[in-house]
């Protein structure tokens, strides 16, 4: 009757093997369910509605279960468009930092905003969390900058202008900042009265626009509806010219005076700028 103890021994071994398989299966499932990277975001103040020009302090924490965190970015999603507004390299297994967000002025009175915070892992996977809220836009007047002067391209002086730097530039050496420039050909003694751009800036003329009372939303709305061109011709005194990229307004310019003197060295444009920050 020795087969009975052998049977019991075999059954014990089967039970142990089954128990081990259950543990292994559970361990594998936990591994498969585990995210490579985790991100947590808290806002202060924590509200559902903010006013334009308020600031929100976001506390961001992230850690990697596999590999390391490559970078963390923030994408803004509104009816005005989608775009990355913040991106920082991390290259560490764990990070925590603060991100200060200034609530924009939008072209509508009430705007829904979704901010998407994404942590990217070295494994190729990512984790994201979103914060959604509404913005009540307080439309404040734009500050006037200037007076600025750019010269004929046929002169030896600065013939371009950088909206970002808020200053005249030499387009030959600073082409990445040459948002607008005079298009006079080198041999011409006559000012072209034409502006073009080396940075894909578009132009729109609207001389009936209320420049003195310009606000962010009024400039954004007027530019959005305007007929935009890549070259602005026949520039004259008192012209009001909008500048932007695509459907996004950068600001509005008021031409104070255009001088076409003898020769080309002193041919120039004087203008003021109201810029959208």
mmCIF file of C-alpha atoms in Angstrom:
data_model
loop_
_atom_site.group_PDB
_atom_site.id
_atom_site.type_symbol
_atom_site.label_atom_id
_atom_site.label_comp_id
_atom_site.label_asym_id
_atom_site.label_seq_id
_atom_site.Cartn_x
_atom_site.Cartn_y
_atom_site.Cartn_z
ATOM 1 C CA UNK A 1 0.000 0.000 0.000
ATOM 2 C CA UNK A 2 2.990 2.302 -0.544
ATOM 3 C CA UNK A 3 1.228 4.054 -3.349
ATOM 4 C CA UNK A 4 -0.861 6.109 -0.884
ATOM 5 C CA UNK A 5 2.091 8.042 0.631
ATOM 6 C CA UNK A 6 3.463 8.557 -2.908
ATOM 7 C CA UNK A 7 0.087 9.931 -4.006
ATOM 8 C CA UNK A 8 0.007 12.303 -1.054
ATOM 9 C CA UNK A 9 3.537 13.449 -1.853
ATOM 10 C CA UNK A 10 2.604 14.096 -5.485
ATOM 11 C CA UNK A 11 -0.509 16.041 -4.435
ATOM 12 C CA UNK A 12 1.580 18.196 -2.077
ATOM 13 C CA UNK A 13 4.022 18.969 -4.874
ATOM 14 C CA UNK A 14 1.161 19.901 -7.212
ATOM 15 C CA UNK A 15 -0.346 22.213 -4.595
ATOM 16 C CA UNK A 16 3.036 23.904 -4.055
ATOM 17 C CA UNK A 17 3.526 24.344 -7.790
ATOM 18 C CA UNK A 18 0.020 25.780 -8.175
ATOM 19 C CA UNK A 19 0.605 28.176 -5.275
ATOM 20 C CA UNK A 20 3.895 29.326 -6.793
ATOM 21 C CA UNK A 21 2.227 29.871 -10.174
ATOM 22 C CA UNK A 22 -0.487 32.046 -8.577
ATOM 23 C CA UNK A 23 2.152 34.168 -6.842
ATOM 24 C CA UNK A 24 4.155 34.526 -10.051
ATOM 25 C CA UNK A 25 1.055 35.422 -12.059
ATOM 26 C CA UNK A 26 0.083 38.062 -9.507
ATOM 27 C CA UNK A 27 3.598 39.494 -9.544
ATOM 28 C CA UNK A 28 3.609 39.712 -13.350
ATOM 29 C CA UNK A 29 0.188 41.372 -13.386
ATOM 30 C CA UNK A 30 1.358 43.982 -10.904
ATOM 31 C CA UNK A 31 4.391 44.669 -13.092
ATOM 32 C CA UNK A 32 2.259 44.985 -16.221
ATOM 33 C CA UNK A 33 -0.201 47.329 -14.484
ATOM 34 C CA UNK A 34 2.532 49.565 -13.093
ATOM 35 C CA UNK A 35 3.068 52.831 -15.000
ATOM 36 C CA UNK A 36 6.627 53.634 -16.053
ATOM 37 C CA UNK A 37 6.237 57.205 -14.799
ATOM 38 C CA UNK A 38 3.830 58.986 -12.439
ATOM 39 C CA UNK A 39 3.026 62.723 -12.212
ATOM 40 C CA UNK A 40 1.118 64.696 -9.562
ATOM 41 C CA UNK A 41 0.122 68.359 -9.887
ATOM 42 C CA UNK A 42 -1.479 70.697 -7.330
ATOM 43 C CA UNK A 43 -2.578 74.297 -7.925
ATOM 44 C CA UNK A 44 -2.588 77.275 -5.574
ATOM 45 C CA UNK A 45 -5.023 78.887 -5.318
ATOM 46 C CA UNK A 46 -7.175 75.905 -6.246
ATOM 47 C CA UNK A 47 -10.184 77.452 -8.021
ATOM 48 C CA UNK A 48 -12.540 76.700 -10.889
ATOM 49 C CA UNK A 49 -12.502 80.291 -12.199
ATOM 50 C CA UNK A 50 -9.690 82.831 -12.447
ATOM 51 C CA UNK A 51 -9.385 86.382 -13.738
ATOM 52 C CA UNK A 52 -6.982 87.266 -16.522
ATOM 53 C CA UNK A 53 -3.542 88.422 -15.312
ATOM 54 C CA UNK A 54 -3.843 86.376 -12.116
ATOM 55 C CA UNK A 55 -1.040 83.937 -11.343
ATOM 56 C CA UNK A 56 -1.453 80.259 -10.466
ATOM 57 C CA UNK A 57 1.330 78.374 -8.690
ATOM 58 C CA UNK A 58 1.502 74.729 -9.767
ATOM 59 C CA UNK A 59 3.408 72.243 -7.613
ATOM 60 C CA UNK A 60 4.666 69.424 -9.846
ATOM 61 C CA UNK A 61 6.011 66.069 -8.628
ATOM 62 C CA UNK A 62 6.987 63.110 -10.778
ATOM 63 C CA UNK A 63 8.925 59.864 -10.418
ATOM 64 C CA UNK A 64 9.874 56.976 -12.688
ATOM 65 C CA UNK A 65 9.231 53.321 -11.869
ATOM 66 C CA UNK A 66 11.304 52.319 -14.891
ATOM 67 C CA UNK A 67 14.121 54.242 -16.552
ATOM 68 C CA UNK A 68 14.153 57.962 -15.798
ATOM 69 C CA UNK A 69 12.100 61.121 -16.476
ATOM 70 C CA UNK A 70 13.309 62.748 -19.696
ATOM 71 C CA UNK A 71 11.231 65.913 -19.638
ATOM 72 C CA UNK A 72 7.986 67.441 -18.419
ATOM 73 C CA UNK A 73 5.871 69.756 -20.558
ATOM 74 C CA UNK A 74 2.655 71.740 -20.205
ATOM 75 C CA UNK A 75 0.203 72.122 -23.093
ATOM 76 C CA UNK A 76 -2.541 74.756 -23.143
ATOM 77 C CA UNK A 77 -5.826 73.839 -24.836
ATOM 78 C CA UNK A 78 -8.314 76.654 -25.543
ATOM 79 C CA UNK A 79 -10.639 77.744 -28.330
ATOM 80 C CA UNK A 80 -7.786 80.010 -29.508
ATOM 81 C CA UNK A 81 -5.589 76.976 -30.170
ATOM 82 C CA UNK A 82 -3.326 74.289 -28.735
ATOM 83 C CA UNK A 83 0.314 74.834 -27.866
ATOM 84 C CA UNK A 84 3.133 73.854 -25.534
ATOM 85 C CA UNK A 85 3.666 76.711 -23.064
ATOM 86 C CA UNK A 86 6.357 75.090 -20.898
ATOM 87 C CA UNK A 87 8.943 72.345 -21.413
ATOM 88 C CA UNK A 88 11.884 71.443 -19.199
ATOM 89 C CA UNK A 89 14.551 68.724 -19.317
ATOM 90 C CA UNK A 90 14.779 66.507 -16.221
ATOM 91 C CA UNK A 91 16.877 63.359 -16.920
ATOM 92 C CA UNK A 92 16.415 62.121 -13.360
ATOM 93 C CA UNK A 93 14.442 59.388 -11.638
ATOM 94 C CA UNK A 94 12.466 61.812 -9.468
ATOM 95 C CA UNK A 95 11.738 65.545 -9.542
ATOM 96 C CA UNK A 96 9.651 68.214 -7.836
ATOM 97 C CA UNK A 97 9.415 71.902 -8.745
ATOM 98 C CA UNK A 98 7.040 74.870 -9.056
ATOM 99 C CA UNK A 99 5.614 76.326 -12.260
ATOM 100 C CA UNK A 100 4.155 79.854 -12.196
ATOM 101 C CA UNK A 101 1.363 80.363 -14.755
ATOM 102 C CA UNK A 102 0.066 83.827 -15.580
ATOM 103 C CA UNK A 103 -3.552 83.680 -16.714
ATOM 104 C CA UNK A 104 -3.767 85.250 -20.202
ATOM 105 C CA UNK A 105 -6.252 87.759 -21.542
ATOM 106 C CA UNK A 106 -8.379 86.012 -24.162
ATOM 107 C CA UNK A 107 -10.411 87.403 -27.046
ATOM 108 C CA UNK A 108 -13.683 86.256 -25.436
ATOM 109 C CA UNK A 109 -15.171 87.305 -22.109
ATOM 110 C CA UNK A 110 -15.221 83.770 -20.659
ATOM 111 C CA UNK A 111 -12.714 81.171 -21.859
ATOM 112 C CA UNK A 112 -12.419 77.491 -20.917
ATOM 113 C CA UNK A 113 -8.804 76.449 -20.400
ATOM 114 C CA UNK A 114 -7.298 72.991 -20.037
ATOM 115 C CA UNK A 115 -3.657 72.615 -19.036
ATOM 116 C CA UNK A 116 -2.167 69.183 -19.735
ATOM 117 C CA UNK A 117 0.907 68.279 -17.646
ATOM 118 C CA UNK A 118 2.873 65.385 -19.200
ATOM 119 C CA UNK A 119 5.887 63.543 -17.801
ATOM 120 C CA UNK A 120 7.871 61.672 -20.474
ATOM 121 C CA UNK A 121 9.851 58.559 -19.504
ATOM 122 C CA UNK A 122 13.071 57.270 -21.068
ATOM 123 C CA UNK A 123 11.195 54.041 -21.857
ATOM 124 C CA UNK A 124 9.079 55.934 -24.395
ATOM 125 C CA UNK A 125 5.952 55.933 -22.245
ATOM 126 C CA UNK A 126 4.419 58.950 -20.527
ATOM 127 C CA UNK A 127 1.905 59.938 -17.879
ATOM 128 C CA UNK A 128 -0.319 62.998 -17.859
ATOM 129 C CA UNK A 129 -2.748 64.881 -15.674
ATOM 130 C CA UNK A 130 -5.004 67.813 -16.568
ATOM 131 C CA UNK A 131 -6.258 70.943 -14.824
ATOM 132 C CA UNK A 132 -9.359 72.600 -16.279
ATOM 133 C CA UNK A 133 -10.784 75.991 -15.325
ATOM 134 C CA UNK A 134 -12.508 79.067 -16.732
ATOM 135 C CA UNK A 135 -11.010 82.515 -17.245
ATOM 136 C CA UNK A 136 -12.861 85.798 -16.954
ATOM 137 C CA UNK A 137 -10.923 88.143 -19.230
ATOM 138 C CA UNK A 138 -10.184 91.620 -17.966
ATOM 139 C CA UNK A 139 -9.327 93.536 -21.117
ATOM 140 C CA UNK A 140 -6.718 96.162 -20.225
ATOM 141 C CA UNK A 141 -5.272 98.791 -22.585
ATOM 142 C CA UNK A 142 -2.000 97.915 -24.315
ATOM 143 C CA UNK A 143 1.110 99.912 -23.483
ATOM 144 C CA UNK A 144 2.620 101.971 -26.268
ATOM 145 C CA UNK A 145 6.291 101.318 -27.026
ATOM 146 C CA UNK A 146 8.606 103.510 -29.102
ATOM 147 C CA UNK A 147 9.306 105.748 -30.921
ATOM 148 C CA UNK A 148 11.216 103.346 -33.211
ATOM 149 C CA UNK A 149 13.091 104.023 -36.441
ATOM 150 C CA UNK A 150 14.161 101.671 -39.221
ATOM 151 C CA UNK A 151 16.048 102.772 -42.326
ATOM 152 C CA UNK A 152 16.097 101.882 -45.993
ATOM 153 C CA UNK A 153 17.728 98.553 -46.876
ATOM 154 C CA UNK A 154 19.850 100.556 -49.344
ATOM 155 C CA UNK A 155 21.424 102.456 -46.413
ATOM 156 C CA UNK A 156 24.180 101.310 -44.034
ATOM 157 C CA UNK A 157 21.847 101.574 -41.029
ATOM 158 C CA UNK A 158 19.455 99.162 -39.313
ATOM 159 C CA UNK A 159 16.666 98.339 -41.754
ATOM 160 C CA UNK A 160 14.821 95.691 -39.707
ATOM 161 C CA UNK A 161 12.865 95.462 -36.482
ATOM 162 C CA UNK A 162 12.443 92.734 -33.849
ATOM 163 C CA UNK A 163 9.059 92.649 -32.135
ATOM 164 C CA UNK A 164 10.430 90.275 -29.499
ATOM 165 C CA UNK A 165 13.475 92.451 -28.700
ATOM 166 C CA UNK A 166 11.562 95.701 -29.259
ATOM 167 C CA UNK A 167 14.432 97.236 -31.198
ATOM 168 C CA UNK A 168 15.817 97.857 -34.668
ATOM 169 C CA UNK A 169 18.196 95.202 -36.040
ATOM 170 C CA UNK A 170 20.558 94.566 -38.938
ATOM 171 C CA UNK A 171 18.738 91.918 -40.968
ATOM 172 C CA UNK A 172 21.939 90.641 -42.572
ATOM 173 C CA UNK A 173 23.346 89.514 -39.201
ATOM 174 C CA UNK A 174 20.153 89.189 -37.111
ATOM 175 C CA UNK A 175 17.786 87.553 -39.597
ATOM 176 C CA UNK A 176 16.180 85.324 -36.909
ATOM 177 C CA UNK A 177 14.958 88.504 -35.219
ATOM 178 C CA UNK A 178 14.029 90.361 -38.398
ATOM 179 C CA UNK A 179 10.241 90.374 -37.958
ATOM 180 C CA UNK A 180 9.844 93.220 -40.431
ATOM 181 C CA UNK A 181 12.226 95.080 -42.696
ATOM 182 C CA UNK A 182 12.302 97.609 -45.526
ATOM 183 C CA UNK A 183 12.424 96.004 -48.986
ATOM 184 C CA UNK A 184 14.277 98.753 -50.902
ATOM 185 C CA UNK A 185 16.753 97.250 -53.378
ATOM 186 C CA UNK A 186 20.421 98.150 -52.873
ATOM 187 C CA UNK A 187 20.808 100.345 -55.947
ATOM 188 C CA UNK A 188 17.594 102.322 -55.437
ATOM 189 C CA UNK A 189 17.612 105.901 -54.178
ATOM 190 C CA UNK A 190 13.830 105.779 -53.692
ATOM 191 C CA UNK A 191 12.387 104.288 -50.486
ATOM 192 C CA UNK A 192 10.277 101.230 -51.339
ATOM 193 C CA UNK A 193 7.601 101.956 -48.694
ATOM 194 C CA UNK A 194 7.287 98.170 -48.455
ATOM 195 C CA UNK A 195 7.788 95.854 -45.468
ATOM 196 C CA UNK A 196 8.415 92.122 -45.532
ATOM 197 C CA UNK A 197 9.449 89.596 -42.865
ATOM 198 C CA UNK A 198 12.159 86.963 -42.414
ATOM 199 C CA UNK A 199 10.252 85.287 -39.547
ATOM 200 C CA UNK A 200 6.884 84.583 -41.222
ATOM 201 C CA UNK A 201 5.187 87.649 -39.752
ATOM 202 C CA UNK A 202 2.015 88.684 -41.574
ATOM 203 C CA UNK A 203 0.661 92.217 -41.951
ATOM 204 C CA UNK A 204 -2.800 93.766 -42.104
ATOM 205 C CA UNK A 205 -3.677 97.445 -42.562
ATOM 206 C CA UNK A 206 -6.733 98.846 -40.776
ATOM 207 C CA UNK A 207 -6.557 102.643 -40.622
ATOM 208 C CA UNK A 208 -10.019 102.951 -39.038
ATOM 209 C CA UNK A 209 -8.916 100.969 -35.979
ATOM 210 C CA UNK A 210 -9.005 102.800 -32.627
ATOM 211 C CA UNK A 211 -5.253 102.698 -31.982
ATOM 212 C CA UNK A 212 -5.367 105.013 -28.952
ATOM 213 C CA UNK A 213 -7.868 102.720 -27.189
ATOM 214 C CA UNK A 214 -6.239 99.443 -28.302
ATOM 215 C CA UNK A 215 -6.639 96.500 -25.929
ATOM 216 C CA UNK A 216 -5.441 92.936 -26.245
ATOM 217 C CA UNK A 217 -8.816 91.573 -27.279
ATOM 218 C CA UNK A 218 -9.541 94.416 -29.721
ATOM 219 C CA UNK A 219 -6.205 93.846 -31.478
ATOM 220 C CA UNK A 220 -6.661 90.054 -31.482
ATOM 221 C CA UNK A 221 -10.175 90.282 -32.915
ATOM 222 C CA UNK A 222 -9.301 92.903 -35.544
ATOM 223 C CA UNK A 223 -6.244 90.938 -36.697
ATOM 224 C CA UNK A 224 -8.154 87.664 -36.791
ATOM 225 C CA UNK A 225 -10.790 89.142 -39.126
ATOM 226 C CA UNK A 226 -8.357 91.175 -41.258
ATOM 227 C CA UNK A 227 -7.014 90.360 -44.702
ATOM 228 C CA UNK A 228 -3.438 89.295 -43.868
ATOM 229 C CA UNK A 229 -0.569 89.608 -46.363
ATOM 230 C CA UNK A 230 3.127 88.686 -46.374
ATOM 231 C CA UNK A 231 4.167 92.105 -47.719
ATOM 232 C CA UNK A 232 2.818 95.503 -46.739
ATOM 233 C CA UNK A 233 3.093 98.067 -49.557
ATOM 234 C CA UNK A 234 2.475 101.815 -49.947
ATOM 235 C CA UNK A 235 3.282 102.529 -46.290
ATOM 236 C CA UNK A 236 2.363 106.113 -45.443
ATOM 237 C CA UNK A 237 2.066 108.503 -42.511
ATOM 238 C CA UNK A 238 -0.616 107.521 -39.961
ATOM 239 C CA UNK A 239 -0.994 103.965 -41.286
ATOM 240 C CA UNK A 240 -2.146 101.464 -38.663
ATOM 241 C CA UNK A 241 -0.608 98.065 -39.354
ATOM 242 C CA UNK A 242 -1.300 94.829 -37.484
ATOM 243 C CA UNK A 243 1.447 92.212 -37.175
ATOM 244 C CA UNK A 244 1.066 88.543 -36.311
ATOM 245 C CA UNK A 245 1.851 84.940 -37.206
ATOM 246 C CA UNK A 246 -0.895 82.772 -38.633
ATOM 247 C CA UNK A 247 -4.073 83.845 -36.816
ATOM 248 C CA UNK A 248 -2.187 84.970 -33.702
ATOM 249 C CA UNK A 249 -1.745 88.726 -33.321
ATOM 250 C CA UNK A 250 1.588 90.045 -32.043
ATOM 251 C CA UNK A 251 0.630 93.713 -31.861
ATOM 252 C CA UNK A 252 -0.307 96.836 -33.771
ATOM 253 C CA UNK A 253 1.943 99.534 -35.260
ATOM 254 C CA UNK A 254 1.157 103.173 -35.919
ATOM 255 C CA UNK A 255 3.369 104.782 -38.556
ATOM 256 C CA UNK A 256 4.154 108.338 -37.477
ATOM 257 C CA UNK A 257 6.227 109.443 -40.461
ATOM 258 C CA UNK A 258 7.887 108.138 -43.602
ATOM 259 C CA UNK A 259 10.947 110.068 -44.864
ATOM 260 C CA UNK A 260 12.269 109.704 -48.407
ATOM 261 C CA UNK A 261 15.170 112.162 -48.457
ATOM 262 C CA UNK A 262 17.751 112.736 -51.150
ATOM 263 C CA UNK A 263 19.816 109.599 -51.616
ATOM 264 C CA UNK A 264 19.086 106.546 -49.450
ATOM 265 C CA UNK A 265 21.209 106.860 -46.304
ATOM 266 C CA UNK A 266 18.572 108.720 -44.277
ATOM 267 C CA UNK A 267 15.378 107.283 -45.776
ATOM 268 C CA UNK A 268 13.421 105.911 -42.835
ATOM 269 C CA UNK A 269 10.179 105.011 -41.057
ATOM 270 C CA UNK A 270 9.231 106.292 -37.589
ATOM 271 C CA UNK A 271 6.563 104.300 -35.739
ATOM 272 C CA UNK A 272 5.104 103.272 -32.405
ATOM 273 C CA UNK A 273 4.208 99.721 -31.329
ATOM 274 C CA UNK A 274 1.549 98.310 -28.991
ATOM 275 C CA UNK A 275 2.656 94.754 -28.325
ATOM 276 C CA UNK A 276 0.668 91.779 -27.022
ATOM 277 C CA UNK A 277 2.612 90.033 -24.262
#
